[in-house]
Amino acid sequence: MPEYFLMDVGLTFAPKSGKWSLGAYVNNILDRRYDVTRQTGLNGIFGIPGTPRMVGGRLRVDF
């Protein structure tokens, strides 16, 4: 299995009051194809693929 690395990035904005925050993130920003695990059996090679690029956001509110 060739070597690889994964890169994630995130950014969070929060006002000075600190009562809320808003964030965005990208996991696996380079969209690397990789296997979390790989096994060789009689019928071939089987692997569990890793998570592809994923983009999301977060909103947090404190009461």
Short mmCIF file of N, CA, C and O in Angstrom, two decimals:
data_model
loop_
_atom_site.label_atom_id
_atom_site.label_comp_id
_atom_site.label_asym_id
_atom_site.label_seq_id
_atom_site.Cartn_x
_atom_site.Cartn_y
_atom_site.Cartn_z
N MET A 1 0.84 -1.17 0.00
CA MET A 1 0.00 0.00 0.00
C MET A 1 0.89 1.24 0.00
O MET A 1 1.78 1.37 0.85
N PRO A 2 0.70 2.16 -0.95
CA PRO A 2 1.55 3.35 -0.99
C PRO A 2 1.28 4.29 0.19
O PRO A 2 0.21 4.29 0.77
N GLU A 3 2.30 5.08 0.50
CA GLU A 3 2.15 6.05 1.58
C GLU A 3 1.19 7.16 1.17
O GLU A 3 1.06 7.48 -0.01
N TYR A 4 0.52 7.75 2.14
CA TYR A 4 -0.39 8.86 1.88
C TYR A 4 -0.51 9.69 3.15
O TYR A 4 -0.10 9.25 4.23
N PHE A 5 -1.03 10.88 3.04
CA PHE A 5 -1.37 11.67 4.22
C PHE A 5 -2.70 12.36 3.96
O PHE A 5 -3.10 12.57 2.81
N LEU A 6 -3.39 12.66 5.02
CA LEU A 6 -4.69 13.32 4.94
C LEU A 6 -4.56 14.72 5.50
O LEU A 6 -3.83 14.96 6.46
N MET A 7 -5.28 15.66 4.89
CA MET A 7 -5.23 17.05 5.33
C MET A 7 -6.66 17.54 5.57
O MET A 7 -7.52 17.36 4.71
N ASP A 8 -6.88 18.13 6.74
CA ASP A 8 -8.17 18.72 7.08
C ASP A 8 -7.96 20.21 7.33
O ASP A 8 -6.86 20.66 7.67
N VAL A 9 -9.02 20.99 7.17
CA VAL A 9 -8.94 22.42 7.43
C VAL A 9 -10.26 22.86 8.05
O VAL A 9 -11.31 22.31 7.75
N GLY A 10 -10.20 23.82 8.95
CA GLY A 10 -11.41 24.33 9.60
C GLY A 10 -11.24 25.79 9.99
O GLY A 10 -10.13 26.28 10.18
N LEU A 11 -12.36 26.48 10.08
CA LEU A 11 -12.37 27.89 10.44
C LEU A 11 -13.59 28.14 11.30
O LEU A 11 -14.69 27.69 10.97
N THR A 12 -13.39 28.84 12.43
CA THR A 12 -14.49 29.14 13.34
C THR A 12 -14.52 30.63 13.63
O THR A 12 -13.48 31.24 13.87
N PHE A 13 -15.72 31.20 13.60
CA PHE A 13 -15.93 32.60 13.93
C PHE A 13 -16.78 32.66 15.19
O PHE A 13 -17.82 32.00 15.29
N ALA A 14 -16.35 33.47 16.16
CA ALA A 14 -17.12 33.67 17.39
C ALA A 14 -16.97 35.13 17.82
O ALA A 14 -15.85 35.65 17.87
N PRO A 15 -18.07 35.81 18.12
CA PRO A 15 -17.97 37.19 18.59
C PRO A 15 -17.40 37.24 20.01
O PRO A 15 -17.31 36.22 20.69
N LYS A 16 -17.02 38.42 20.46
CA LYS A 16 -16.43 38.57 21.79
C LYS A 16 -17.37 38.14 22.90
O LYS A 16 -16.94 37.71 23.95
N SER A 17 -18.69 38.26 22.67
CA SER A 17 -19.65 37.84 23.69
C SER A 17 -19.55 36.34 23.96
O SER A 17 -19.85 35.88 25.05
N GLY A 18 -19.14 35.58 22.97
CA GLY A 18 -18.93 34.15 23.15
C GLY A 18 -20.19 33.32 23.30
O GLY A 18 -20.14 32.16 23.67
N LYS A 19 -21.36 33.90 23.04
CA LYS A 19 -22.61 33.16 23.20
C LYS A 19 -22.91 32.24 22.03
O LYS A 19 -23.74 31.36 22.14
N TRP A 20 -22.24 32.45 20.91
CA TRP A 20 -22.46 31.59 19.76
C TRP A 20 -21.19 31.55 18.92
O TRP A 20 -20.30 32.36 19.06
N SER A 21 -21.12 30.55 18.05
CA SER A 21 -20.00 30.45 17.11
C SER A 21 -20.49 29.75 15.84
O SER A 21 -21.44 28.98 15.87
N LEU A 22 -19.81 30.05 14.77
CA LEU A 22 -20.15 29.48 13.47
C LEU A 22 -18.86 28.99 12.84
O LEU A 22 -17.86 29.71 12.80
N GLY A 23 -18.87 27.75 12.37
CA GLY A 23 -17.65 27.17 11.81
C GLY A 23 -17.91 26.41 10.52
O GLY A 23 -19.04 26.00 10.23
N ALA A 24 -16.86 26.22 9.77
CA ALA A 24 -16.90 25.42 8.54
C ALA A 24 -15.64 24.57 8.50
O ALA A 24 -14.60 24.95 9.03
N TYR A 25 -15.74 23.38 7.90
CA TYR A 25 -14.58 22.49 7.84
C TYR A 25 -14.61 21.67 6.56
O TYR A 25 -15.65 21.50 5.93
N VAL A 26 -13.44 21.19 6.17
CA VAL A 26 -13.28 20.26 5.06
C VAL A 26 -12.34 19.16 5.54
O VAL A 26 -11.22 19.44 5.95
N ASN A 27 -12.80 17.93 5.53
CA ASN A 27 -11.96 16.78 5.86
C ASN A 27 -11.49 16.13 4.57
O ASN A 27 -12.24 16.05 3.60
N ASN A 28 -10.25 15.64 4.57
CA ASN A 28 -9.63 15.02 3.40
C ASN A 28 -9.69 15.99 2.21
O ASN A 28 -10.19 15.67 1.14
N ILE A 29 -9.18 17.18 2.42
CA ILE A 29 -9.28 18.27 1.43
C ILE A 29 -8.67 17.90 0.08
O ILE A 29 -9.11 18.38 -0.96
N LEU A 30 -7.68 17.01 0.07
CA LEU A 30 -7.05 16.61 -1.19
C LEU A 30 -7.78 15.44 -1.85
O LEU A 30 -7.38 14.98 -2.92
N ASP A 31 -8.85 14.96 -1.21
CA ASP A 31 -9.68 13.86 -1.72
C ASP A 31 -8.84 12.61 -2.04
O ASP A 31 -8.95 12.02 -3.11
N ARG A 32 -7.99 12.22 -1.09
CA ARG A 32 -7.16 11.03 -1.25
C ARG A 32 -8.01 9.78 -1.19
O ARG A 32 -8.94 9.68 -0.38
N ARG A 33 -7.73 8.82 -2.04
CA ARG A 33 -8.38 7.52 -2.02
C ARG A 33 -7.48 6.57 -1.23
O ARG A 33 -6.30 6.42 -1.57
N TYR A 34 -8.00 5.98 -0.17
CA TYR A 34 -7.20 5.10 0.67
C TYR A 34 -8.10 4.06 1.32
O TYR A 34 -9.32 4.21 1.36
N ASP A 35 -7.49 3.01 1.82
CA ASP A 35 -8.21 1.97 2.55
C ASP A 35 -7.86 2.09 4.03
O ASP A 35 -6.69 2.24 4.39
N VAL A 36 -8.89 2.01 4.87
CA VAL A 36 -8.68 2.00 6.31
C VAL A 36 -8.04 0.68 6.71
O VAL A 36 -7.15 0.62 7.55
N THR A 37 -8.49 -0.41 6.11
CA THR A 37 -7.93 -1.73 6.33
C THR A 37 -7.97 -2.51 5.03
O THR A 37 -8.80 -2.24 4.16
N ARG A 38 -7.07 -3.46 4.90
CA ARG A 38 -7.03 -4.26 3.68
C ARG A 38 -6.70 -5.70 4.06
O ARG A 38 -5.88 -5.95 4.93
N GLN A 39 -7.38 -6.64 3.41
CA GLN A 39 -7.19 -8.05 3.72
C GLN A 39 -7.14 -8.86 2.43
O GLN A 39 -7.90 -8.61 1.50
N THR A 40 -6.25 -9.82 2.37
CA THR A 40 -6.12 -10.70 1.22
C THR A 40 -6.79 -12.02 1.54
O THR A 40 -6.50 -12.64 2.56
N GLY A 41 -7.69 -12.45 0.68
CA GLY A 41 -8.39 -13.73 0.86
C GLY A 41 -8.26 -14.58 -0.37
O GLY A 41 -7.56 -14.25 -1.34
N LEU A 42 -8.94 -15.71 -0.38
CA LEU A 42 -8.89 -16.63 -1.52
C LEU A 42 -9.50 -16.02 -2.77
O LEU A 42 -9.11 -16.34 -3.89
N ASN A 43 -10.47 -15.13 -2.61
CA ASN A 43 -11.16 -14.54 -3.75
C ASN A 43 -10.59 -13.18 -4.16
O ASN A 43 -11.18 -12.50 -5.00
N GLY A 44 -9.52 -12.73 -3.56
CA GLY A 44 -8.93 -11.45 -3.93
C GLY A 44 -8.59 -10.60 -2.74
O GLY A 44 -8.53 -11.06 -1.61
N ILE A 45 -8.39 -9.33 -3.00
CA ILE A 45 -8.04 -8.36 -1.97
C ILE A 45 -9.28 -7.54 -1.63
O ILE A 45 -9.94 -7.01 -2.52
N PHE A 46 -9.59 -7.45 -0.34
CA PHE A 46 -10.75 -6.70 0.12
C PHE A 46 -10.28 -5.57 1.03
O PHE A 46 -9.37 -5.76 1.83
N GLY A 47 -10.90 -4.42 0.93
CA GLY A 47 -10.53 -3.30 1.78
C GLY A 47 -11.75 -2.47 2.15
O GLY A 47 -12.76 -2.48 1.44
N ILE A 48 -11.63 -1.77 3.24
CA ILE A 48 -12.68 -0.83 3.66
C ILE A 48 -12.18 0.56 3.27
O ILE A 48 -11.15 1.02 3.77
N PRO A 49 -12.87 1.22 2.34
CA PRO A 49 -12.39 2.53 1.88
C PRO A 49 -12.52 3.60 2.96
O PRO A 49 -13.44 3.58 3.78
N GLY A 50 -11.59 4.55 2.93
CA GLY A 50 -11.65 5.68 3.85
C GLY A 50 -12.66 6.71 3.38
O GLY A 50 -13.17 6.66 2.26
N THR A 51 -12.94 7.65 4.24
CA THR A 51 -13.92 8.68 3.94
C THR A 51 -13.41 9.62 2.84
O THR A 51 -12.29 10.11 2.93
N PRO A 52 -14.20 9.87 1.80
CA PRO A 52 -13.79 10.84 0.78
C PRO A 52 -13.88 12.26 1.33
O PRO A 52 -14.24 12.47 2.49
N ARG A 53 -13.60 13.25 0.48
CA ARG A 53 -13.70 14.65 0.91
C ARG A 53 -15.09 14.91 1.50
O ARG A 53 -16.09 14.50 0.95
N MET A 54 -15.10 15.59 2.65
CA MET A 54 -16.36 15.88 3.31
C MET A 54 -16.34 17.34 3.75
O MET A 54 -15.39 17.79 4.39
N VAL A 55 -17.38 18.08 3.40
CA VAL A 55 -17.50 19.50 3.73
C VAL A 55 -18.67 19.66 4.68
O VAL A 55 -19.72 19.04 4.50
N GLY A 56 -18.51 20.47 5.71
CA GLY A 56 -19.61 20.65 6.66
C GLY A 56 -19.49 21.96 7.42
O GLY A 56 -18.55 22.73 7.24
N GLY A 57 -20.47 22.18 8.27
CA GLY A 57 -20.49 23.38 9.08
C GLY A 57 -21.03 23.08 10.46
O GLY A 57 -21.67 22.06 10.68
N ARG A 58 -20.75 23.99 11.39
CA ARG A 58 -21.21 23.84 12.76
C ARG A 58 -21.75 25.17 13.26
O ARG A 58 -21.17 26.23 13.00
N LEU A 59 -22.82 25.10 14.00
CA LEU A 59 -23.38 26.28 14.68
C LEU A 59 -23.52 25.91 16.14
O LEU A 59 -24.10 24.88 16.47
N ARG A 60 -22.97 26.73 17.01
CA ARG A 60 -23.03 26.47 18.45
C ARG A 60 -23.65 27.68 19.13
O ARG A 60 -23.28 28.82 18.85
N VAL A 61 -24.60 27.41 20.01
CA VAL A 61 -25.25 28.48 20.78
C VAL A 61 -25.23 28.08 22.25
O VAL A 61 -25.64 26.97 22.61
N ASP A 62 -24.73 28.95 23.09
CA ASP A 62 -24.69 28.70 24.54
C ASP A 62 -25.81 29.48 25.21
O ASP A 62 -26.02 30.66 24.93
N PHE A 63 -26.51 28.83 26.13
CA PHE A 63 -27.62 29.46 26.84
C PHE A 63 -27.22 29.79 28.26
O PHE A 63 -26.46 29.18 28.88
#
